[in-house]
Tab-separated table of C-alpha atoms in Angstrom:
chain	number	residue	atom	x	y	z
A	1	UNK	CA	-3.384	14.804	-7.149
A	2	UNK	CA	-0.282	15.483	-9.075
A	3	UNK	CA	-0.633	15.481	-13.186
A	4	UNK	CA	1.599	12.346	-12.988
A	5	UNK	CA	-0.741	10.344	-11.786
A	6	UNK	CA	-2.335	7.573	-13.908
A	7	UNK	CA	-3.635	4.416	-14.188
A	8	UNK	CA	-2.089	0.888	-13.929
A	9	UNK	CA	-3.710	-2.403	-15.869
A	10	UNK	CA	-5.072	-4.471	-13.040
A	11	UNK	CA	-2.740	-7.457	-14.696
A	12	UNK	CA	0.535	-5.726	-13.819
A	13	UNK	CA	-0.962	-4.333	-10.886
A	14	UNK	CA	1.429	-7.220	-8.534
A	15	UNK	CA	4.430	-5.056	-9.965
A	16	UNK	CA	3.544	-1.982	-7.934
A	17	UNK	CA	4.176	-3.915	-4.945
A	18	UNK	CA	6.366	-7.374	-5.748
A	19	UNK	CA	9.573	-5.172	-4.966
A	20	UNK	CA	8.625	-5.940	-1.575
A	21	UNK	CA	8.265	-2.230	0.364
A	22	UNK	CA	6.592	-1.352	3.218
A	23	UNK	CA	3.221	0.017	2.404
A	24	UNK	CA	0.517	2.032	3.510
A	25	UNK	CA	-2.893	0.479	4.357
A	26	UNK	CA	-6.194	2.527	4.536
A	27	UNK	CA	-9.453	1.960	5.244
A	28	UNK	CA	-12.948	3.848	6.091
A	29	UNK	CA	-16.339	2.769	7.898
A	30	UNK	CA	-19.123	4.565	9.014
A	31	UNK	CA	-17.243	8.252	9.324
A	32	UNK	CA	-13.567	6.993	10.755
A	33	UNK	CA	-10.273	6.767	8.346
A	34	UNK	CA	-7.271	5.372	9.611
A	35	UNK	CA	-3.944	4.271	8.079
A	36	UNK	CA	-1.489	1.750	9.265
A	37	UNK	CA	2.099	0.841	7.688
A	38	UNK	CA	2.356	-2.915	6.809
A	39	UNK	CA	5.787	-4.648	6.063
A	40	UNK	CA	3.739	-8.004	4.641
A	41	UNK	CA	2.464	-7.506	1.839
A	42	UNK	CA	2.675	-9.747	-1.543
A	43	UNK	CA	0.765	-10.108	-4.874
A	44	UNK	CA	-1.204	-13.394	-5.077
A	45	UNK	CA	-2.320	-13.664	-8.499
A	46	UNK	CA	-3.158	-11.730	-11.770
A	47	UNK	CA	-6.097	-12.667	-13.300
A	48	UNK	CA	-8.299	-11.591	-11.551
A	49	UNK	CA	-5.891	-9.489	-9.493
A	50	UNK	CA	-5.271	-10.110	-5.506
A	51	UNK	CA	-2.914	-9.527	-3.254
A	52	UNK	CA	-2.192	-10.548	0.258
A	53	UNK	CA	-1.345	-8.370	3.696
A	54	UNK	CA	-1.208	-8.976	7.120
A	55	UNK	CA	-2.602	-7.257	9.504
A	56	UNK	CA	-2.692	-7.819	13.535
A	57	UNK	CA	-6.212	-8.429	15.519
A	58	UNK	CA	-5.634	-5.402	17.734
A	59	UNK	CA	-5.301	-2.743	14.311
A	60	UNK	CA	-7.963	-0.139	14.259
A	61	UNK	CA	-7.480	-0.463	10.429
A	62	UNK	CA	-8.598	-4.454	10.151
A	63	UNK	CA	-11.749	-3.688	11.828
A	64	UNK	CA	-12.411	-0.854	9.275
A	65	UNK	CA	-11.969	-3.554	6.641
A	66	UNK	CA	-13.714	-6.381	7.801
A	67	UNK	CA	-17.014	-3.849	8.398
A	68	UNK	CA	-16.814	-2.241	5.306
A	69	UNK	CA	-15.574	-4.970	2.915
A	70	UNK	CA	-12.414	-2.735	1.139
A	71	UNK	CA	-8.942	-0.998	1.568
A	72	UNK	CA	-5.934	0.636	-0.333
A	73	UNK	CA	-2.356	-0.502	-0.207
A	74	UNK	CA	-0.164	2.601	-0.815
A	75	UNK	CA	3.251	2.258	-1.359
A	76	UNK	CA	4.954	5.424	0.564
A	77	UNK	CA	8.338	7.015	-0.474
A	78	UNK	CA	11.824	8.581	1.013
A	79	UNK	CA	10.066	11.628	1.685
A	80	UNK	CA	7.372	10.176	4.138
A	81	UNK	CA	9.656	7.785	5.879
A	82	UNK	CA	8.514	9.344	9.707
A	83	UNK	CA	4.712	9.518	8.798
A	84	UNK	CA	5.118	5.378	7.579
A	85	UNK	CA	6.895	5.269	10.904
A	86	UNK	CA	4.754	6.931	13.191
A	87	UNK	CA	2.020	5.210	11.488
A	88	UNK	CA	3.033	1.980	12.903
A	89	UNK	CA	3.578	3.241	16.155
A	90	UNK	CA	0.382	4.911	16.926
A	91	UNK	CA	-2.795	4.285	17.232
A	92	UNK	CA	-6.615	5.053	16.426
A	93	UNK	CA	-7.587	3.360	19.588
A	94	UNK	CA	-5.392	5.827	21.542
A	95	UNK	CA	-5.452	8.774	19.861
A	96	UNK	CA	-8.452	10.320	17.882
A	97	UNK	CA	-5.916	12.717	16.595
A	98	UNK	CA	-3.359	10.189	14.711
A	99	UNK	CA	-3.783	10.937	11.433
A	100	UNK	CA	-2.821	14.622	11.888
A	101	UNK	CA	-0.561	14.180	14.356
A	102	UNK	CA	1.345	11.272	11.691
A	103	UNK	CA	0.819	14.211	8.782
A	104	UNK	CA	-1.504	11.652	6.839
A	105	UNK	CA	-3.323	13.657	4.041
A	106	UNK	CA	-5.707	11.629	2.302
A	107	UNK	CA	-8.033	12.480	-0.801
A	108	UNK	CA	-10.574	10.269	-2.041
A	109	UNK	CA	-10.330	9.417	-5.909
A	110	UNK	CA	-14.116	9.358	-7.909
A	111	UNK	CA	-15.727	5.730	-8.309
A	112	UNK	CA	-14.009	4.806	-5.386
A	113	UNK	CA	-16.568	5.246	-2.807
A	114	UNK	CA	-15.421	6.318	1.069
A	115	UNK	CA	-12.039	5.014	0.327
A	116	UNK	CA	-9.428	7.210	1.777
A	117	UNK	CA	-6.203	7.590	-0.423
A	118	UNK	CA	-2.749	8.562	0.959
A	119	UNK	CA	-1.532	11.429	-0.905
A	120	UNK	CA	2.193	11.675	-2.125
A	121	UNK	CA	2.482	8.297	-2.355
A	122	UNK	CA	3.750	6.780	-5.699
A	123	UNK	CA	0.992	3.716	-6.198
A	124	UNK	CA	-2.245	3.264	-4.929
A	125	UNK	CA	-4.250	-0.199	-4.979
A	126	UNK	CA	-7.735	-0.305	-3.991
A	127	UNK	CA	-8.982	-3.820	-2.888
A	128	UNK	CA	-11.942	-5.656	-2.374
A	129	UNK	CA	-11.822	-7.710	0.600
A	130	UNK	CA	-11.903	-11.607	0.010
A	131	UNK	CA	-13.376	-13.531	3.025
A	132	UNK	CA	-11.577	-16.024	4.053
A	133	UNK	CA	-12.557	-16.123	8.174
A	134	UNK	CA	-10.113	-19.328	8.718
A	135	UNK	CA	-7.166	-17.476	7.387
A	136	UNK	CA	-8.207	-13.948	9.188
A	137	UNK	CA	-8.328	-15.622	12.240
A	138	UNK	CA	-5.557	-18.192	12.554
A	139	UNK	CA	-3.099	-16.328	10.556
A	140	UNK	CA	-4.204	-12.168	10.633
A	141	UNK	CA	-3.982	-13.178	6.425
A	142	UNK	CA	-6.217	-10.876	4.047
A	143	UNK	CA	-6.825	-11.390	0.690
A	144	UNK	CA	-7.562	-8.191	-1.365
A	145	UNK	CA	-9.232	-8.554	-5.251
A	146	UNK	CA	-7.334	-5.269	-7.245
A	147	UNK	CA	-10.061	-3.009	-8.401
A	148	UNK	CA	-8.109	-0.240	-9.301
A	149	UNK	CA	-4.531	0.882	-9.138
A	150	UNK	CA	-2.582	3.621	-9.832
A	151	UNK	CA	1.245	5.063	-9.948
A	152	UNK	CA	2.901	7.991	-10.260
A	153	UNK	CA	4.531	8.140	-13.450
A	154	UNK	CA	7.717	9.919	-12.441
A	155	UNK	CA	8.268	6.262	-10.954
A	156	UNK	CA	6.798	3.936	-12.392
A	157	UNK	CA	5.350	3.909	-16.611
A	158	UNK	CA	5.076	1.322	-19.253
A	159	UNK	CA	4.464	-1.412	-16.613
A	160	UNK	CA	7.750	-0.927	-14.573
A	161	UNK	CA	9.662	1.161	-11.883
A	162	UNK	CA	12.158	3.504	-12.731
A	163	UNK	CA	13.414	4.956	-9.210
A	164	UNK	CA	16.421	5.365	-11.105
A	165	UNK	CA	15.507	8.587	-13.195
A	166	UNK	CA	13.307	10.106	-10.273
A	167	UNK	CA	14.343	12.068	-7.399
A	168	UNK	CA	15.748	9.785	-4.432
A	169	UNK	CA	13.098	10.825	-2.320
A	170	UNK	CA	10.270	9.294	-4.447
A	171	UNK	CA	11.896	5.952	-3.681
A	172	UNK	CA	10.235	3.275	-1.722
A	173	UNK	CA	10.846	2.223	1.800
A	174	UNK	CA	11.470	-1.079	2.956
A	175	UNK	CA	11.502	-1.700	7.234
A	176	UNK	CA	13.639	-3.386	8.804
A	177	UNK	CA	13.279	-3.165	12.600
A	178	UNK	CA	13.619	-0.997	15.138
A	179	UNK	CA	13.150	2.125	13.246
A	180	UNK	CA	15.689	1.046	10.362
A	181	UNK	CA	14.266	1.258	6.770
A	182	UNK	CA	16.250	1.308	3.724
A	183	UNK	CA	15.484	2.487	0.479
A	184	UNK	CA	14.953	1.327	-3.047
A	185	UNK	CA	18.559	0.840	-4.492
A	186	UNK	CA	19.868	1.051	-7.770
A	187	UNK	CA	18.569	-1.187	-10.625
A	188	UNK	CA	20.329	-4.400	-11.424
A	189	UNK	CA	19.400	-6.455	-14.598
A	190	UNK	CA	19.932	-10.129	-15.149
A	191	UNK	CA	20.656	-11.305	-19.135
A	192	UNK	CA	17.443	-12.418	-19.747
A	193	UNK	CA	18.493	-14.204	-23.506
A	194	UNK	CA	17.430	-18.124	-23.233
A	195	UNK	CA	20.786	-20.097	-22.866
């Protein structure tokens, strides 16, 4: 990994991905990796810290996670934009080769077991899986408990993004349909003084 790379406190962890990107989601079980893009997903709480994605019964990646129990939401940038695409489009079931043929390198970070980690991402969030079989089943809904997370901090320091100081292609995607994604935008602030 890059030298910008660093932790984030679990409690702020929801900021890495309440800007509402697309993100990356990883998994590994008895020898197989496989990544998937996700459009759904959304922080749930902060103490402890969860989050929530969706993820379709016929994803090689969901299986991975319910056997083994955890995952990583990645949030990729500019610069991957037709890896997060193809990732979405192809699949494990199909093609043994996905991974490489997508351009998916992944590392795995110390303490985190088998977990496979996206590389050139900008954040990183590795989960515990919550059980919940009602929700998995009627609604394809997982609940992830944050046990670690990380950001690059070209992007994102002191608790908040800054897309607006790094290179454009470090920004995060956000999918539309069809193809279409747009990227992070500039930043707009609100007066935040009480009235």
């Amino acid at each position: 990994m890059t030298q910008q790379f660093a932790p984030v406190e679990l409690a702020k962890a929801y900021r890495l991905i309440n800007h509402g990107a697309t993100a990356l989601v990883s998994a590994h079980h008895a020898g197989v990796d496989n990544v998937m893009s996700a459009s759904w997903v959304c922080g749930l709480d902060f103490k402890p810290a969860k989050l929530t994605v969706v993820l379709d019964k016929i994803a090689r990646t969901r299986e991975l996670i319910e056997q083994s129990g955890y995952f990583v939401i990645q949030v990729p940038t500019v610069a991957q934009l037709q890896m997060t695409y193809d990732l979405g489009n192809r699949t494990l079931r199909d093609d043994a080769d996905k991974l490489a043929k997508c351009g998916t390198e992944l590392f795995r970070m110390e303490g985190q077991g088998d977990l496979p980690f996206v590389a050139g991402c900008t954040a990183w969030l590795a989960c515990k899986l919550i059980p919940e079989p009602h929700n998995q089943q009627a609604h394809d809904l997982f609940i992830g408990e944050i046990v670690g997370a990380w950001a690059d901090t070209r992007v994102f320091k002191d608790g908040h993004w800054h897309f607006e100081e790094a290179d454009p292609s470090l920004r995060s995607l956000h999918y539309i349909a069809g193809g279409q994604f747009y990227a992070t935008g500039e930043p707009l602030n609100a007066n935040t003084d009480l009235v």
